[in-house]
Amino acid sequence: MNASSLSLGRSQSGSAIAARAHSRGLNERIALRIGLAFIAYSRHQSERLSHEAVLLRRQNAQLAHRVLDGNFQHNALIAPTLR
């Protein structure tokens, strides 16, 4: 057997293992950064949506009050004619 080929094979497999470990660490760091980006995006969206939801609820409440006031005025005007 050739001793140089055996040692060369071992160093290549050792570097392959190190490369895989480095790659796994890189993948974990990338996954962590992507996860953190998703969390930040989700928080931003929920803050934006909650602000929009507050405005929408306020507009709907104002519209409902206007409709109720309109109905009250209409009923007040036609009530005397119902006697």
PDB file of N, CA and C in Angstrom:
ATOM      1  N   MET A   1       0.825  -1.184   0.000  1.00  0.00           N
ATOM      2  CA  MET A   1       0.000   0.000   0.000  1.00  0.00           C
ATOM      3  C   MET A   1       0.867   1.245   0.000  1.00  0.00           C
ATOM      4  N   ASN A   2       0.334   2.252  -0.581  1.00  0.00           N
ATOM      5  CA  ASN A   2       1.040   3.514  -0.623  1.00  0.00           C
ATOM      6  C   ASN A   2       0.611   4.346   0.593  1.00  0.00           C
ATOM      7  N   ALA A   3       1.529   4.702   1.430  1.00  0.00           N
ATOM      8  CA  ALA A   3       1.225   5.426   2.657  1.00  0.00           C
ATOM      9  C   ALA A   3       0.771   6.851   2.372  1.00  0.00           C
ATOM     10  N   SER A   4       1.261   7.449   1.301  1.00  0.00           N
ATOM     11  CA  SER A   4       0.878   8.828   1.016  1.00  0.00           C
ATOM     12  C   SER A   4      -0.594   8.910   0.603  1.00  0.00           C
ATOM     13  N   SER A   5      -1.083   7.901  -0.093  1.00  0.00           N
ATOM     14  CA  SER A   5      -2.487   7.940  -0.495  1.00  0.00           C
ATOM     15  C   SER A   5      -3.406   7.760   0.708  1.00  0.00           C
ATOM     16  N   LEU A   6      -2.963   6.966   1.692  1.00  0.00           N
ATOM     17  CA  LEU A   6      -3.771   6.792   2.891  1.00  0.00           C
ATOM     18  C   LEU A   6      -3.848   8.088   3.691  1.00  0.00           C
ATOM     19  N   SER A   7      -2.707   8.746   3.848  1.00  0.00           N
ATOM     20  CA  SER A   7      -2.743   9.982   4.622  1.00  0.00           C
ATOM     21  C   SER A   7      -3.486  11.071   3.849  1.00  0.00           C
ATOM     22  N   LEU A   8      -3.347  11.080   2.530  1.00  0.00           N
ATOM     23  CA  LEU A   8      -4.056  12.057   1.727  1.00  0.00           C
ATOM     24  C   LEU A   8      -5.562  11.832   1.836  1.00  0.00           C
ATOM     25  N   GLY A   9      -5.973  10.577   1.834  1.00  0.00           N
ATOM     26  CA  GLY A   9      -7.391  10.261   1.976  1.00  0.00           C
ATOM     27  C   GLY A   9      -7.931  10.717   3.311  1.00  0.00           C
ATOM     28  N   ARG A  10      -7.156  10.534   4.347  1.00  0.00           N
ATOM     29  CA  ARG A  10      -7.606  10.954   5.661  1.00  0.00           C
ATOM     30  C   ARG A  10      -7.708  12.475   5.760  1.00  0.00           C
ATOM     31  N   SER A  11      -6.755  13.190   5.199  1.00  0.00           N
ATOM     32  CA  SER A  11      -6.820  14.640   5.310  1.00  0.00           C
ATOM     33  C   SER A  11      -7.981  15.181   4.478  1.00  0.00           C
ATOM     34  N   GLN A  12      -8.259  14.548   3.353  1.00  0.00           N
ATOM     35  CA  GLN A  12      -9.400  14.991   2.554  1.00  0.00           C
ATOM     36  C   GLN A  12     -10.702  14.726   3.296  1.00  0.00           C
ATOM     37  N   SER A  13     -10.825  13.555   3.905  1.00  0.00           N
ATOM     38  CA  SER A  13     -12.052  13.267   4.640  1.00  0.00           C
ATOM     39  C   SER A  13     -12.160  14.174   5.860  1.00  0.00           C
ATOM     40  N   GLY A  14     -11.044  14.472   6.487  1.00  0.00           N
ATOM     41  CA  GLY A  14     -11.060  15.395   7.622  1.00  0.00           C
ATOM     42  C   GLY A  14     -11.486  16.783   7.203  1.00  0.00           C
ATOM     43  N   SER A  15     -10.993  17.231   6.068  1.00  0.00           N
ATOM     44  CA  SER A  15     -11.396  18.567   5.599  1.00  0.00           C
ATOM     45  C   SER A  15     -12.842  18.545   5.119  1.00  0.00           C
ATOM     46  N   ALA A  16     -13.288  17.394   4.595  1.00  0.00           N
ATOM     47  CA  ALA A  16     -14.690  17.283   4.182  1.00  0.00           C
ATOM     48  C   ALA A  16     -15.604  17.363   5.400  1.00  0.00           C
ATOM     49  N   ILE A  17     -15.193  16.723   6.484  1.00  0.00           N
ATOM     50  CA  ILE A  17     -15.983  16.783   7.723  1.00  0.00           C
ATOM     51  C   ILE A  17     -15.995  18.209   8.254  1.00  0.00           C
ATOM     52  N   ALA A  18     -14.839  18.868   8.221  1.00  0.00           N
ATOM     53  CA  ALA A  18     -14.768  20.255   8.686  1.00  0.00           C
ATOM     54  C   ALA A  18     -15.615  21.158   7.798  1.00  0.00           C
ATOM     55  N   ALA A  19     -15.582  20.907   6.494  1.00  0.00           N
ATOM     56  CA  ALA A  19     -16.383  21.720   5.566  1.00  0.00           C
ATOM     57  C   ALA A  19     -17.869  21.508   5.821  1.00  0.00           C
ATOM     58  N   ARG A  20     -18.265  20.251   6.078  1.00  0.00           N
ATOM     59  CA  ARG A  20     -19.674  19.983   6.376  1.00  0.00           C
ATOM     60  C   ARG A  20     -20.092  20.644   7.685  1.00  0.00           C
ATOM     61  N   ALA A  21     -19.228  20.605   8.687  1.00  0.00           N
ATOM     62  CA  ALA A  21     -19.536  21.242   9.973  1.00  0.00           C
ATOM     63  C   ALA A  21     -19.639  22.745   9.787  1.00  0.00           C
ATOM     64  N   HIS A  22     -18.726  23.312   9.007  1.00  0.00           N
ATOM     65  CA  HIS A  22     -18.788  24.755   8.735  1.00  0.00           C
ATOM     66  C   HIS A  22     -20.053  25.090   7.957  1.00  0.00           C
ATOM     67  N   SER A  23     -20.394  24.254   6.994  1.00  0.00           N
ATOM     68  CA  SER A  23     -21.604  24.478   6.199  1.00  0.00           C
ATOM     69  C   SER A  23     -22.849  24.378   7.077  1.00  0.00           C
ATOM     70  N   ARG A  24     -22.861  23.410   7.987  1.00  0.00           N
ATOM     71  CA  ARG A  24     -24.001  23.263   8.890  1.00  0.00           C
ATOM     72  C   ARG A  24     -24.128  24.486   9.788  1.00  0.00           C
ATOM     73  N   GLY A  25     -23.000  24.991  10.278  1.00  0.00           N
ATOM     74  CA  GLY A  25     -23.019  26.203  11.092  1.00  0.00           C
ATOM     75  C   GLY A  25     -23.502  27.397  10.288  1.00  0.00           C
ATOM     76  N   LEU A  26     -23.082  27.485   9.039  1.00  0.00           N
ATOM     77  CA  LEU A  26     -23.528  28.571   8.178  1.00  0.00           C
ATOM     78  C   LEU A  26     -25.030  28.470   7.931  1.00  0.00           C
ATOM     79  N   ASN A  27     -25.515  27.266   7.660  1.00  0.00           N
ATOM     80  CA  ASN A  27     -26.957  27.073   7.447  1.00  0.00           C
ATOM     81  C   ASN A  27     -27.761  27.444   8.686  1.00  0.00           C
ATOM     82  N   GLU A  28     -27.243  27.100   9.853  1.00  0.00           N
ATOM     83  CA  GLU A  28     -27.939  27.445  11.098  1.00  0.00           C
ATOM     84  C   GLU A  28     -27.970  28.955  11.308  1.00  0.00           C
ATOM     85  N   ARG A  29     -26.859  29.634  11.000  1.00  0.00           N
ATOM     86  CA  ARG A  29     -26.833  31.099  11.135  1.00  0.00           C
ATOM     87  C   ARG A  29     -27.794  31.754  10.139  1.00  0.00           C
ATOM     88  N   ILE A  30     -27.827  31.234   8.917  1.00  0.00           N
ATOM     89  CA  ILE A  30     -28.752  31.779   7.918  1.00  0.00           C
ATOM     90  C   ILE A  30     -30.191  31.551   8.353  1.00  0.00           C
ATOM     91  N   ALA A  31     -30.494  30.350   8.838  1.00  0.00           N
ATOM     92  CA  ALA A  31     -31.853  30.052   9.303  1.00  0.00           C
ATOM     93  C   ALA A  31     -32.239  30.950  10.471  1.00  0.00           C
ATOM     94  N   LEU A  32     -31.303  31.202  11.366  1.00  0.00           N
ATOM     95  CA  LEU A  32     -31.572  32.083  12.504  1.00  0.00           C
ATOM     96  C   LEU A  32     -31.865  33.503  12.029  1.00  0.00           C
ATOM     97  N   ARG A  33     -31.068  34.000  11.097  1.00  0.00           N
ATOM     98  CA  ARG A  33     -31.300  35.351  10.573  1.00  0.00           C
ATOM     99  C   ARG A  33     -32.626  35.448   9.834  1.00  0.00           C
ATOM    100  N   ILE A  34     -32.963  34.427   9.070  1.00  0.00           N
ATOM    101  CA  ILE A  34     -34.247  34.429   8.365  1.00  0.00           C
ATOM    102  C   ILE A  34     -35.393  34.403   9.370  1.00  0.00           C
ATOM    103  N   GLY A  35     -35.257  33.590  10.403  1.00  0.00           N
ATOM    104  CA  GLY A  35     -36.288  33.530  11.444  1.00  0.00           C
ATOM    105  C   GLY A  35     -36.472  34.867  12.134  1.00  0.00           C
ATOM    106  N   LEU A  36     -35.369  35.522  12.471  1.00  0.00           N
ATOM    107  CA  LEU A  36     -35.448  36.833  13.118  1.00  0.00           C
ATOM    108  C   LEU A  36     -36.062  37.872  12.182  1.00  0.00           C
ATOM    109  N   ALA A  37     -35.744  37.777  10.894  1.00  0.00           N
ATOM    110  CA  ALA A  37     -36.332  38.705   9.922  1.00  0.00           C
ATOM    111  C   ALA A  37     -37.836  38.490   9.824  1.00  0.00           C
ATOM    112  N   PHE A  38     -38.269  37.226   9.829  1.00  0.00           N
ATOM    113  CA  PHE A  38     -39.707  36.940   9.794  1.00  0.00           C
ATOM    114  C   PHE A  38     -40.421  37.475  11.028  1.00  0.00           C
ATOM    115  N   ILE A  39     -39.800  37.331  12.186  1.00  0.00           N
ATOM    116  CA  ILE A  39     -40.403  37.840  13.421  1.00  0.00           C
ATOM    117  C   ILE A  39     -40.518  39.360  13.368  1.00  0.00           C
ATOM    118  N   ALA A  40     -39.457  40.028  12.911  1.00  0.00           N
ATOM    119  CA  ALA A  40     -39.498  41.495  12.809  1.00  0.00           C
ATOM    120  C   ALA A  40     -40.568  41.928  11.814  1.00  0.00           C
ATOM    121  N   TYR A  41     -40.657  41.233  10.679  1.00  0.00           N
ATOM    122  CA  TYR A  41     -41.670  41.560   9.676  1.00  0.00           C
ATOM    123  C   TYR A  41     -43.069  41.342  10.247  1.00  0.00           C
ATOM    124  N   SER A  42     -43.276  40.241  10.957  1.00  0.00           N
ATOM    125  CA  SER A  42     -44.574  39.942  11.545  1.00  0.00           C
ATOM    126  C   SER A  42     -44.976  41.001  12.558  1.00  0.00           C
ATOM    127  N   ARG A  43     -44.025  41.408  13.403  1.00  0.00           N
ATOM    128  CA  ARG A  43     -44.327  42.462  14.386  1.00  0.00           C
ATOM    129  C   ARG A  43     -44.682  43.764  13.696  1.00  0.00           C
ATOM    130  N   HIS A  44     -43.935  44.094  12.650  1.00  0.00           N
ATOM    131  CA  HIS A  44     -44.206  45.330  11.914  1.00  0.00           C
ATOM    132  C   HIS A  44     -45.591  45.266  11.276  1.00  0.00           C
ATOM    133  N   GLN A  45     -45.928  44.133  10.688  1.00  0.00           N
ATOM    134  CA  GLN A  45     -47.241  43.979  10.056  1.00  0.00           C
ATOM    135  C   GLN A  45     -48.366  44.072  11.079  1.00  0.00           C
ATOM    136  N   SER A  46     -48.183  43.454  12.231  1.00  0.00           N
ATOM    137  CA  SER A  46     -49.245  43.484  13.234  1.00  0.00           C
ATOM    138  C   SER A  46     -49.416  44.890  13.794  1.00  0.00           C
ATOM    139  N   GLU A  47     -48.303  45.619  13.941  1.00  0.00           N
ATOM    140  CA  GLU A  47     -48.414  47.005  14.397  1.00  0.00           C
ATOM    141  C   GLU A  47     -49.138  47.855  13.356  1.00  0.00           C
ATOM    142  N   ARG A  48     -48.800  47.639  12.089  1.00  0.00           N
ATOM    143  CA  ARG A  48     -49.428  48.404  11.021  1.00  0.00           C
ATOM    144  C   ARG A  48     -50.896  48.040  10.909  1.00  0.00           C
ATOM    145  N   LEU A  49     -51.184  46.764  10.976  1.00  0.00           N
ATOM    146  CA  LEU A  49     -52.572  46.325  10.860  1.00  0.00           C
ATOM    147  C   LEU A  49     -53.384  46.777  12.062  1.00  0.00           C
ATOM    148  N   SER A  50     -52.781  46.760  13.238  1.00  0.00           N
ATOM    149  CA  SER A  50     -53.542  47.182  14.416  1.00  0.00           C
ATOM    150  C   SER A  50     -53.845  48.670  14.332  1.00  0.00           C
ATOM    151  N   HIS A  51     -52.915  49.467  13.812  1.00  0.00           N
ATOM    152  CA  HIS A  51     -53.165  50.891  13.639  1.00  0.00           C
ATOM    153  C   HIS A  51     -54.286  51.097  12.623  1.00  0.00           C
ATOM    154  N   GLU A  52     -54.214  50.362  11.513  1.00  0.00           N
ATOM    155  CA  GLU A  52     -55.267  50.459  10.502  1.00  0.00           C
ATOM    156  C   GLU A  52     -56.597  49.945  11.046  1.00  0.00           C
ATOM    157  N   ALA A  53     -56.539  48.911  11.858  1.00  0.00           N
ATOM    158  CA  ALA A  53     -57.769  48.359  12.428  1.00  0.00           C
ATOM    159  C   ALA A  53     -58.420  49.362  13.364  1.00  0.00           C
ATOM    160  N   VAL A  54     -57.608  50.086  14.128  1.00  0.00           N
ATOM    161  CA  VAL A  54     -58.153  51.119  15.023  1.00  0.00           C
ATOM    162  C   VAL A  54     -58.843  52.197  14.204  1.00  0.00           C
ATOM    163  N   LEU A  55     -58.188  52.655  13.142  1.00  0.00           N
ATOM    164  CA  LEU A  55     -58.797  53.676  12.291  1.00  0.00           C
ATOM    165  C   LEU A  55     -60.088  53.175  11.649  1.00  0.00           C
ATOM    166  N   LEU A  56     -60.069  51.933  11.183  1.00  0.00           N
ATOM    167  CA  LEU A  56     -61.266  51.364  10.557  1.00  0.00           C
ATOM    168  C   LEU A  56     -62.410  51.250  11.558  1.00  0.00           C
ATOM    169  N   ARG A  57     -62.107  50.790  12.774  1.00  0.00           N
ATOM    170  CA  ARG A  57     -63.154  50.703  13.799  1.00  0.00           C
ATOM    171  C   ARG A  57     -63.716  52.075  14.130  1.00  0.00           C
ATOM    172  N   ARG A  58     -62.834  53.078  14.202  1.00  0.00           N
ATOM    173  CA  ARG A  58     -63.282  54.441  14.495  1.00  0.00           C
ATOM    174  C   ARG A  58     -64.191  54.963  13.375  1.00  0.00           C
ATOM    175  N   GLN A  59     -63.812  54.719  12.138  1.00  0.00           N
ATOM    176  CA  GLN A  59     -64.636  55.152  11.006  1.00  0.00           C
ATOM    177  C   GLN A  59     -65.980  54.437  10.998  1.00  0.00           C
ATOM    178  N   ASN A  60     -65.970  53.147  11.289  1.00  0.00           N
ATOM    179  CA  ASN A  60     -67.221  52.387  11.331  1.00  0.00           C
ATOM    180  C   ASN A  60     -68.128  52.879  12.456  1.00  0.00           C
ATOM    181  N   ALA A  61     -67.543  53.203  13.594  1.00  0.00           N
ATOM    182  CA  ALA A  61     -68.341  53.715  14.711  1.00  0.00           C
ATOM    183  C   ALA A  61     -68.957  55.065  14.355  1.00  0.00           C
ATOM    184  N   GLN A  62     -68.178  55.929  13.709  1.00  0.00           N
ATOM    185  CA  GLN A  62     -68.714  57.225  13.291  1.00  0.00           C
ATOM    186  C   GLN A  62     -69.850  57.050  12.283  1.00  0.00           C
ATOM    187  N   LEU A  63     -69.659  56.146  11.343  1.00  0.00           N
ATOM    188  CA  LEU A  63     -70.708  55.880  10.357  1.00  0.00           C
ATOM    189  C   LEU A  63     -71.962  55.321  11.035  1.00  0.00           C
ATOM    190  N   ALA A  64     -71.795  54.437  11.985  1.00  0.00           N
ATOM    191  CA  ALA A  64     -72.938  53.864  12.698  1.00  0.00           C
ATOM    192  C   ALA A  64     -73.689  54.939  13.471  1.00  0.00           C
ATOM    193  N   HIS A  65     -72.964  55.852  14.109  1.00  0.00           N
ATOM    194  CA  HIS A  65     -73.619  56.950  14.833  1.00  0.00           C
ATOM    195  C   HIS A  65     -74.391  57.855  13.880  1.00  0.00           C
ATOM    196  N   ARG A  66     -73.802  58.123  12.721  1.00  0.00           N
ATOM    197  CA  ARG A  66     -74.517  58.956  11.737  1.00  0.00           C
ATOM    198  C   ARG A  66     -75.793  58.277  11.263  1.00  0.00           C
ATOM    199  N   VAL A  67     -75.725  56.978  11.033  1.00  0.00           N
ATOM    200  CA  VAL A  67     -76.912  56.233  10.596  1.00  0.00           C
ATOM    201  C   VAL A  67     -77.970  56.237  11.688  1.00  0.00           C
ATOM    202  N   LEU A  68     -77.551  55.993  12.936  1.00  0.00           N
ATOM    203  CA  LEU A  68     -78.501  56.014  14.042  1.00  0.00           C
ATOM    204  C   LEU A  68     -79.130  57.385  14.217  1.00  0.00           C
ATOM    205  N   ASP A  69     -78.318  58.437  14.119  1.00  0.00           N
ATOM    206  CA  ASP A  69     -78.851  59.796  14.224  1.00  0.00           C
ATOM    207  C   ASP A  69     -79.832  60.080  13.084  1.00  0.00           C
ATOM    208  N   GLY A  70     -79.479  59.642  11.903  1.00  0.00           N
ATOM    209  CA  GLY A  70     -80.373  59.823  10.758  1.00  0.00           C
ATOM    210  C   GLY A  70     -81.684  59.090  10.951  1.00  0.00           C
ATOM    211  N   ASN A  71     -81.617  57.871  11.439  1.00  0.00           N
ATOM    212  CA  ASN A  71     -82.838  57.098  11.704  1.00  0.00           C
ATOM    213  C   ASN A  71     -83.679  57.756  12.792  1.00  0.00           C
ATOM    214  N   PHE A  72     -83.026  58.264  13.836  1.00  0.00           N
ATOM    215  CA  PHE A  72     -83.749  58.928  14.917  1.00  0.00           C
ATOM    216  C   PHE A  72     -84.465  60.168  14.396  1.00  0.00           C
ATOM    217  N   GLN A  73     -83.768  60.970  13.594  1.00  0.00           N
ATOM    218  CA  GLN A  73     -84.384  62.173  13.030  1.00  0.00           C
ATOM    219  C   GLN A  73     -85.551  61.813  12.115  1.00  0.00           C
ATOM    220  N   HIS A  74     -85.368  60.796  11.309  1.00  0.00           N
ATOM    221  CA  HIS A  74     -86.435  60.362  10.406  1.00  0.00           C
ATOM    222  C   HIS A  74     -87.658  59.895  11.205  1.00  0.00           C
ATOM    223  N   ASN A  75     -87.410  59.089  12.226  1.00  0.00           N
ATOM    224  CA  ASN A  75     -88.516  58.604  13.055  1.00  0.00           C
ATOM    225  C   ASN A  75     -89.192  59.733  13.827  1.00  0.00           C
ATOM    226  N   ALA A  76     -88.406  60.699  14.276  1.00  0.00           N
ATOM    227  CA  ALA A  76     -88.969  61.837  14.994  1.00  0.00           C
ATOM    228  C   ALA A  76     -89.864  62.682  14.077  1.00  0.00           C
ATOM    229  N   LEU A  77     -89.482  62.762  12.814  1.00  0.00           N
ATOM    230  CA  LEU A  77     -90.258  63.559  11.873  1.00  0.00           C
ATOM    231  C   LEU A  77     -91.569  62.863  11.471  1.00  0.00           C
ATOM    232  N   ILE A  78     -91.535  61.548  11.353  1.00  0.00           N
ATOM    233  CA  ILE A  78     -92.765  60.871  10.908  1.00  0.00           C
ATOM    234  C   ILE A  78     -93.649  60.431  12.077  1.00  0.00           C
ATOM    235  N   ALA A  79     -93.173  60.468  13.309  1.00  0.00           N
ATOM    236  CA  ALA A  79     -93.953  60.034  14.459  1.00  0.00           C
ATOM    237  C   ALA A  79     -95.236  60.835  14.632  1.00  0.00           C
ATOM    238  N   PRO A  80     -95.222  62.159  14.495  1.00  0.00           N
ATOM    239  CA  PRO A  80     -96.467  62.921  14.670  1.00  0.00           C
ATOM    240  C   PRO A  80     -97.532  62.560  13.633  1.00  0.00           C
ATOM    241  N   THR A  81     -97.104  62.114  12.469  1.00  0.00           N
ATOM    242  CA  THR A  81     -98.085  61.780  11.421  1.00  0.00           C
ATOM    243  C   THR A  81     -98.734  60.423  11.676  1.00  0.00           C
ATOM    244  N   LEU A  82     -98.174  59.625  12.553  1.00  0.00           N
ATOM    245  CA  LEU A  82     -98.720  58.288  12.818  1.00  0.00           C
ATOM    246  C   LEU A  82     -99.879  58.314  13.822  1.00  0.00           C
ATOM    247  N   ARG A  83    -100.188  59.434  14.424  1.00  0.00           N
ATOM    248  CA  ARG A  83    -101.245  59.519  15.413  1.00  0.00           C
ATOM    249  C   ARG A  83    -102.593  59.538  14.785  1.00  0.00           C
TER     250      ARG A  83
END
